[in-house]
CSV table of C-alpha atoms and ligand atoms in Angstrom, one decimal:
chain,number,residue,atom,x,y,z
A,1,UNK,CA,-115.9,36.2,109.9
A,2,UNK,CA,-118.3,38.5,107.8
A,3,UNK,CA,-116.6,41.4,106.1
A,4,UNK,CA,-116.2,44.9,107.9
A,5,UNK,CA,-117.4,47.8,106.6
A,6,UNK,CA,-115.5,51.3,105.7
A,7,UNK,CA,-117.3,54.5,105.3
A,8,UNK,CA,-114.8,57.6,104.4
A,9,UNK,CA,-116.2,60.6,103.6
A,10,UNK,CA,-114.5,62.9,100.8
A,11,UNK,CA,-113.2,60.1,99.1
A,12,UNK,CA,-113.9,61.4,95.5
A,13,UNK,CA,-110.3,61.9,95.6
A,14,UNK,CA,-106.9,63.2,97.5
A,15,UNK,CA,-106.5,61.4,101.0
A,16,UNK,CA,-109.9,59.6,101.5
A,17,UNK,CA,-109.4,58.5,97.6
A,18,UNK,CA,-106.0,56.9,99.1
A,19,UNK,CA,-107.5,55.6,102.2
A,20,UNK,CA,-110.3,54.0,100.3
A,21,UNK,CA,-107.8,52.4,97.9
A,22,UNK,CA,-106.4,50.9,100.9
A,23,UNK,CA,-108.9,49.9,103.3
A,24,UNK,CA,-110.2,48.1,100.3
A,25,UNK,CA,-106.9,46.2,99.9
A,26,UNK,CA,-107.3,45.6,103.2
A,27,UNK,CA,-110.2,43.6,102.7
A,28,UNK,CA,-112.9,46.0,103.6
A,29,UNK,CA,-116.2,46.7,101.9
A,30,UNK,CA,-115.7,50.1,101.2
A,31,UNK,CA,-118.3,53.2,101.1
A,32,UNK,CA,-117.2,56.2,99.1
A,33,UNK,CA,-118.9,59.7,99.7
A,34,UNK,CA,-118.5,62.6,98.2
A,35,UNK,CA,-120.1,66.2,97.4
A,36,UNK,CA,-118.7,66.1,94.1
A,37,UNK,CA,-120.9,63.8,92.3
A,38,UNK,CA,-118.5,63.7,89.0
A,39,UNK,CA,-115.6,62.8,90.6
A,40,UNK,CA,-117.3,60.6,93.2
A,41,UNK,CA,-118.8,58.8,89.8
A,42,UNK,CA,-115.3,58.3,88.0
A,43,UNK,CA,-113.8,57.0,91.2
A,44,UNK,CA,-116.5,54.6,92.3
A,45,UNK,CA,-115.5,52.9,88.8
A,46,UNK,CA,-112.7,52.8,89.3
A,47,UNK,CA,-112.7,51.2,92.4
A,48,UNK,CA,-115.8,48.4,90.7
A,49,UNK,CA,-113.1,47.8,88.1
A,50,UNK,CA,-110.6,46.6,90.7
A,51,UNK,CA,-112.7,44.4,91.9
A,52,UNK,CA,-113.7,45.7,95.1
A,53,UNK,CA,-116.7,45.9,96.5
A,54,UNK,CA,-117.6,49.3,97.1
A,55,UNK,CA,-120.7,51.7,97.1
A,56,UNK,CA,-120.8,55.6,96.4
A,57,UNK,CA,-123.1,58.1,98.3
A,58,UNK,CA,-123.0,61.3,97.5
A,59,UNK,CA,-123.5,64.1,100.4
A,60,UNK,CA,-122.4,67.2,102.1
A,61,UNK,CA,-121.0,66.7,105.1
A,62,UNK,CA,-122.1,70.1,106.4
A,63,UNK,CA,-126.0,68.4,106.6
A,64,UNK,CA,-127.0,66.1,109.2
A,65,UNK,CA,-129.7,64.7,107.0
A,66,UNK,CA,-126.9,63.4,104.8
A,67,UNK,CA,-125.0,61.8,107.3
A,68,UNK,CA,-128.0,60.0,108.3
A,69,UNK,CA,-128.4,59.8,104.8
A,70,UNK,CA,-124.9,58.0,104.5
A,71,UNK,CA,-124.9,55.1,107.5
A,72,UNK,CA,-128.3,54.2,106.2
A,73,UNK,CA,-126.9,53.7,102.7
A,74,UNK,CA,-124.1,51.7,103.9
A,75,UNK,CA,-126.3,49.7,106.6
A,76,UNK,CA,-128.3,48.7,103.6
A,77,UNK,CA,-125.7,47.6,101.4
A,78,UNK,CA,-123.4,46.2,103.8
A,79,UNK,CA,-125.3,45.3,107.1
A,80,UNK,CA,-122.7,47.3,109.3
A,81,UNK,CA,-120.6,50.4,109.6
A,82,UNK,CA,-117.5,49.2,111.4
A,83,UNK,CA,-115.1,51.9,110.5
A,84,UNK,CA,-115.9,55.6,109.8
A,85,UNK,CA,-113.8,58.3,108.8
A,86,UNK,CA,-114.2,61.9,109.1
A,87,UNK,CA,-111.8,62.5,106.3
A,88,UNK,CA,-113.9,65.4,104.1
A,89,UNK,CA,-111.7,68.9,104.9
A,90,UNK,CA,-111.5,72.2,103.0
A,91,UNK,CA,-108.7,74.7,103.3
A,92,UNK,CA,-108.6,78.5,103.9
A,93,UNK,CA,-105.7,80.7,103.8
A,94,UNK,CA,-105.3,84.3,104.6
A,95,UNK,CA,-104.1,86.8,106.7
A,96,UNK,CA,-106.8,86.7,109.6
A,97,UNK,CA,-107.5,90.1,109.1
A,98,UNK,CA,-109.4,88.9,106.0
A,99,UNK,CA,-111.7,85.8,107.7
A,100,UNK,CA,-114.9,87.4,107.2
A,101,UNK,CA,-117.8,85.7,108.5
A,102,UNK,CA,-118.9,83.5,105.7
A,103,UNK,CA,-115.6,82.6,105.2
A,104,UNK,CA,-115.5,81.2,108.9
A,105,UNK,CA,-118.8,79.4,108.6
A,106,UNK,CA,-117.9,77.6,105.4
A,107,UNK,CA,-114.6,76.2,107.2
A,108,UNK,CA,-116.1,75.4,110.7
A,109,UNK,CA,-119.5,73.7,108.7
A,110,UNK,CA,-117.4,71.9,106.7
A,111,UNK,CA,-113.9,70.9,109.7
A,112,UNK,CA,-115.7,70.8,112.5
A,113,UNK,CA,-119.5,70.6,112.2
A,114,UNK,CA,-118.7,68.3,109.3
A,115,UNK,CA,-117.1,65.8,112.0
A,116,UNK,CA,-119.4,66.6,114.8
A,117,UNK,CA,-122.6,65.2,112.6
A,118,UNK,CA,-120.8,62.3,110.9
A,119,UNK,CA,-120.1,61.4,114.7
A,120,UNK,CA,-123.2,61.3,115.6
A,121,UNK,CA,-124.4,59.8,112.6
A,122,UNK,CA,-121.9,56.5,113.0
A,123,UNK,CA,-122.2,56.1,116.6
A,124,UNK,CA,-126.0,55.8,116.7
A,125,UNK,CA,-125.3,52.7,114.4
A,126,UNK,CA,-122.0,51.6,115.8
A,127,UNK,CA,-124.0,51.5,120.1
A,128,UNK,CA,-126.2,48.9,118.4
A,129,UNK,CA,-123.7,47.2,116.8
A,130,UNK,CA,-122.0,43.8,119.6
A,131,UNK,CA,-118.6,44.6,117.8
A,132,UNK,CA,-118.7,48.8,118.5
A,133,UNK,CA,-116.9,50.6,115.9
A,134,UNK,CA,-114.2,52.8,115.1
A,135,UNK,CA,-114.4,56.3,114.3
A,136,UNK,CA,-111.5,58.4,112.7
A,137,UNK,CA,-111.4,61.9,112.2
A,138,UNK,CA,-108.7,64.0,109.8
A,139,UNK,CA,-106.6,66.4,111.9
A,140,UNK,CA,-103.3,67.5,111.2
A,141,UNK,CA,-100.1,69.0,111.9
A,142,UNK,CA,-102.5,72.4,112.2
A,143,UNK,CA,-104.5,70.5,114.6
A,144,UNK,CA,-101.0,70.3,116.4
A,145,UNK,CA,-99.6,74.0,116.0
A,146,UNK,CA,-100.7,77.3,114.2
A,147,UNK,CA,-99.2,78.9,111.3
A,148,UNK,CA,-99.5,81.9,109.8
A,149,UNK,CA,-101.7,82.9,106.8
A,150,UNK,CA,-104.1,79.2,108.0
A,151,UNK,CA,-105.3,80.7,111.2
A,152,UNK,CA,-108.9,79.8,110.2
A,153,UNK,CA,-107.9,76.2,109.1
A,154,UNK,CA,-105.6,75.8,112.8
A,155,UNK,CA,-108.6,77.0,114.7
A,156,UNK,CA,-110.6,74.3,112.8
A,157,UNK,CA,-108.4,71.6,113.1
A,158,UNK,CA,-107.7,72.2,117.1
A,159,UNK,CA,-111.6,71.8,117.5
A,160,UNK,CA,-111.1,68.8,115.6
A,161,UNK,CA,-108.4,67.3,117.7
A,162,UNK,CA,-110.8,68.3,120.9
A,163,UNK,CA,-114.1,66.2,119.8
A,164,UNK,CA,-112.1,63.4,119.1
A,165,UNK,CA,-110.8,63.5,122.9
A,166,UNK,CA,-114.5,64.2,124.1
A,167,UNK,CA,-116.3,62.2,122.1
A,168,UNK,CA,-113.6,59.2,122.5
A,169,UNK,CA,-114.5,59.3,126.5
A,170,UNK,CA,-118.0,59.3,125.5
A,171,UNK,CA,-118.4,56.6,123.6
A,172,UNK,CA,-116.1,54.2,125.2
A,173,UNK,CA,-118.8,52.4,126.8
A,174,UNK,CA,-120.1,51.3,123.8
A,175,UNK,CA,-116.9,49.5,122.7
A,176,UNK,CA,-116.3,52.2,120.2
A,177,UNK,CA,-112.8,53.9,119.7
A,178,UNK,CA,-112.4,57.8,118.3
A,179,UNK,CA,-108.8,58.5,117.2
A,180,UNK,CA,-107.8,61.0,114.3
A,181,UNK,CA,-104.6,61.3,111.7
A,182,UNK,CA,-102.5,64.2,111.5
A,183,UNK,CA,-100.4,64.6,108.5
A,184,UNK,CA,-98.3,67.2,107.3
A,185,UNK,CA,-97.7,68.0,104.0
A,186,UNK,CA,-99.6,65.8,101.3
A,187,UNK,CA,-99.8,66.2,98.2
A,188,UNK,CA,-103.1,66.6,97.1
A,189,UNK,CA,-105.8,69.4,95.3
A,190,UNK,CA,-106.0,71.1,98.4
A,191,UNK,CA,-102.3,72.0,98.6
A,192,UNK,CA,-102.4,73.3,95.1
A,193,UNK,CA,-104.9,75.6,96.1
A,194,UNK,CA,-103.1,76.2,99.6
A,195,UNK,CA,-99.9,77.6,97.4
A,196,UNK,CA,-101.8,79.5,95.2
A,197,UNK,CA,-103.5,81.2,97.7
A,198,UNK,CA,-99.9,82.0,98.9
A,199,UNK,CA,-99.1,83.3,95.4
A,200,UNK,CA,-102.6,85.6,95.7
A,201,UNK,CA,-101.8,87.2,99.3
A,202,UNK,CA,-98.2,87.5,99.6
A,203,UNK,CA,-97.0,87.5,95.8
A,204,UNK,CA,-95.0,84.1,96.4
A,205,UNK,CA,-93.7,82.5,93.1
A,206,UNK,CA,-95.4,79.5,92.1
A,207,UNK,CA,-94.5,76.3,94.4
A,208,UNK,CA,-92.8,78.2,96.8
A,209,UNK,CA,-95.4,77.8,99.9
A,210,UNK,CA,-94.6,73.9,99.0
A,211,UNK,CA,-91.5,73.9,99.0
A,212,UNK,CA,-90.7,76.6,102.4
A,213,UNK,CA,-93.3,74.0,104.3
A,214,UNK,CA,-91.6,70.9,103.0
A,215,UNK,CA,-87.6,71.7,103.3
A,216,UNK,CA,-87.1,70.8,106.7
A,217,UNK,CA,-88.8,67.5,107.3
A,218,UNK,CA,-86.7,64.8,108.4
A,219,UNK,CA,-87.5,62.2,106.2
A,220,UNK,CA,-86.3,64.3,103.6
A,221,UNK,CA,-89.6,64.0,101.4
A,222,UNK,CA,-93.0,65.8,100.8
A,223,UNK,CA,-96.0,63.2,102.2
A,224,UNK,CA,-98.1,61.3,99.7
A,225,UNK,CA,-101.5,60.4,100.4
A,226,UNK,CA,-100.8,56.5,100.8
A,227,UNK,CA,-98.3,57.7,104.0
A,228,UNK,CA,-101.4,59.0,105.4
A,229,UNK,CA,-103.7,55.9,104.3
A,230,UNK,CA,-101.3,53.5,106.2
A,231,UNK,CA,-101.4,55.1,109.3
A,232,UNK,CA,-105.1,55.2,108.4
A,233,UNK,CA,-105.0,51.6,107.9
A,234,UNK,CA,-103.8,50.7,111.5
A,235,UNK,CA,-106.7,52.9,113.4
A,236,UNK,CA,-108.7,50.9,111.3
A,237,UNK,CA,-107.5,47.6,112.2
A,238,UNK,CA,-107.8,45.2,115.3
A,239,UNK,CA,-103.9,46.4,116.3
A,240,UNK,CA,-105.0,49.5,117.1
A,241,UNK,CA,-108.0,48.5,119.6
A,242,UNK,CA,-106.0,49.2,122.8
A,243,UNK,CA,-105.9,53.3,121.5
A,244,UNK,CA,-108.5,55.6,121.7
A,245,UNK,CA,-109.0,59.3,122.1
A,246,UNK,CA,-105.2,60.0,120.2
A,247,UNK,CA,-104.3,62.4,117.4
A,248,UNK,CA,-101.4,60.9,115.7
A,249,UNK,CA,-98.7,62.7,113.7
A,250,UNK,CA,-97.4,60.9,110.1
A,251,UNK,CA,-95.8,64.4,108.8
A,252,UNK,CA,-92.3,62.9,108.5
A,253,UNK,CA,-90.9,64.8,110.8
A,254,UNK,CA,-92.5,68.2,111.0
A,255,UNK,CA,-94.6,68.6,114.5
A,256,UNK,CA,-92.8,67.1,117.6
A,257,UNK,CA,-95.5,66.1,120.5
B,301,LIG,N1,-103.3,67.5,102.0
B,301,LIG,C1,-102.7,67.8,103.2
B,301,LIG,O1,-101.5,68.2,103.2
B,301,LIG,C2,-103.4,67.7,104.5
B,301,LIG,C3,-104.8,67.4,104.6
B,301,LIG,N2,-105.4,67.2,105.8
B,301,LIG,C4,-106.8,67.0,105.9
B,301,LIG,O2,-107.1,65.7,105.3
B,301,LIG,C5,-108.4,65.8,104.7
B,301,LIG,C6,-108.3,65.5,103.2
B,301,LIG,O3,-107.5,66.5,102.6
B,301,LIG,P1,-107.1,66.4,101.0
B,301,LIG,O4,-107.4,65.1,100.5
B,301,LIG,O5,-105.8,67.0,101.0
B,301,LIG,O6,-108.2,67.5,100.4
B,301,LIG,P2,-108.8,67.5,98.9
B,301,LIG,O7,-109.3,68.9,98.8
B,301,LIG,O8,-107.7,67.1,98.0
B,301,LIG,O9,-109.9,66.5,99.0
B,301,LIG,C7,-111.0,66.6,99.8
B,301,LIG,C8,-112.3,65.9,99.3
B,301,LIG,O10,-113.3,66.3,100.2
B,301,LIG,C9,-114.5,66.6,99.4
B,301,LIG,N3,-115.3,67.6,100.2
B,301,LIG,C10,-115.1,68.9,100.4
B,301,LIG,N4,-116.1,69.4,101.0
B,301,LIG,C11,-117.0,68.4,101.3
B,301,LIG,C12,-118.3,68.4,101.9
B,301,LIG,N5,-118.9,69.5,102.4
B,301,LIG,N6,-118.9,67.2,101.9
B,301,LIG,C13,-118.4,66.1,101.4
B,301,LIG,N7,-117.2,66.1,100.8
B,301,LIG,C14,-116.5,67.3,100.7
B,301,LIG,C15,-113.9,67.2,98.1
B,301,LIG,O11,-114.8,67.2,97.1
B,301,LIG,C16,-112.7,66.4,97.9
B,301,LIG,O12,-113.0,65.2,97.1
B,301,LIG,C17,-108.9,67.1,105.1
B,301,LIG,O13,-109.7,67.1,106.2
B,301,LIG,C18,-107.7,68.0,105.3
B,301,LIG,O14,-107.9,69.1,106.1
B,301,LIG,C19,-104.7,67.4,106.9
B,301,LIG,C20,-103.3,67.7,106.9
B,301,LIG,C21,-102.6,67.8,105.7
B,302,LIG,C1,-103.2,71.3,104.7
B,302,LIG,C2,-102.8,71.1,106.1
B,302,LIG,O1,-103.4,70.5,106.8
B,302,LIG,C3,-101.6,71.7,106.5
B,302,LIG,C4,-101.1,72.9,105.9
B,302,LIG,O2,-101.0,71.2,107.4
């Protein structure tokens, strides 16, 4: 059986890094893509050092042309795009009295545009392809419920959780499966930036955004990105080919649906 192939977007580093890392263990051929070009660089070596074999595109996931851009490159190096995730994300946090309307456009271009156009740019090669495909976008536990001060970034990730449910009754026909991960709390860059922000707006000490979303989850621990890339890792596998259109929860404990 010829190798699949795993294209994750935003995978310079945080939760696609970890996904990559593991889809790769997995025995996928793995594309990396990034808009940061130095970070997508460091990574993609270290990923040839391991062994893998991997590619590295760099793009903006706000551009159709580079999404296009992105299948082709992994079509050409790989012959296939079996698995594509939607993974790229960007925060925003602030009382909603403050969204003004570049802020809005930056975080619905990025969340939802971002997925609608990688969409579109894997299923045009997945209808051709006899095996289909799988396509998996990042929600979340905002995808899930709204919380103050990340109205912006709820709204963003509920649109999210709706494509996936459209575009997985779309595309159905064409033996091609659209499910999404939610997680919680992860630690990556972006919740650094998610509690500072908390210390800019609302004067909160240092850590303690972090640590008032993280006290109650059942598990009793903060997530770390390679609880996300296992759930990551069934969607992408044949186990999960009787599941379509769902937007799963791995948040510990957190969102109850
Ligand atoms: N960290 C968390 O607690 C959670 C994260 N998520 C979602 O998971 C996904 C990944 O999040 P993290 O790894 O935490 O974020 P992160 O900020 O640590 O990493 C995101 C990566 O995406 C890249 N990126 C940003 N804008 C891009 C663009 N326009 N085009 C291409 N790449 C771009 C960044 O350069 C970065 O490497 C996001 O969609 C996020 O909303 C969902 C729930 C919780
Ligand atoms: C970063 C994120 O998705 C949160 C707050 O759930």
């Amino acid at each position: 059986m010829s190798q699949k192939v795993a294209v994750i977007t935003g995978s310079a580093g945080g939760l696609g890094k970890a996904i990559a890392l593991r889809l790769a263990e997995d025995g996928f051929a793995i594309v990396l893509h990034d808009i940061n070009k130095e970070l997508l660089s460091i990574t993609h070596n270290e990923f040839t050092e391991k062994g893998y074999r991997v590619t590295a595109v760099t793009g903006d996931v706000r551009k159709k042309e580079d999404q296009e851009n992105l299948v082709q490159k992994a079509v050409e190096a790989f012959g296939s795009v079996d698995v594509f995730i939607n993974n790229a994300g960007i925060e925003s946090v602030e009382p909603f009295e403050l969204i003004t309307s570049e802020k809005f456009d930056l975080v619905f271009d990025v969340n939802v545009k971002g997925v609608v156009f990688g969409t579109q740019a894997a299923a045009a090669v997945m209808k051709n392809q006899a095996t289909g495909g799988k396509i998996i976008n990042a929600c979340s536990i905002a995808g899930h419920e709204s919380y103050e001060m990340l109205s912006l970034y709820c709204a963003s990730k509920h649109a999210v959780r709706s494509f996936t449910h459209s575009t997985a009754k779309e595309l159905s026909k064409y033996n091609i499966t659209v499910n999404a991960y939610c997680p919680g709390v992860a630690a990556t860059a972006m919740w650094d930036r998610i509690d500072q922000a908390f210390v800019d707006h609302n004067g909160w000490e240092p850590k303690q955004a972090w640590n008032t979303f993280t006290k109650d989850i059942l598990v009793g621990r903060p997530q770390v990105p390679d609880d996300v890339a296992k759930l990551v890792s069934f969607l992408a596998s044949s186990d999960s080919d009787y599941i379509t259109g769902q937007t799963i929860l791995t948040d510990g404990g957190m969102v109850f649906r």
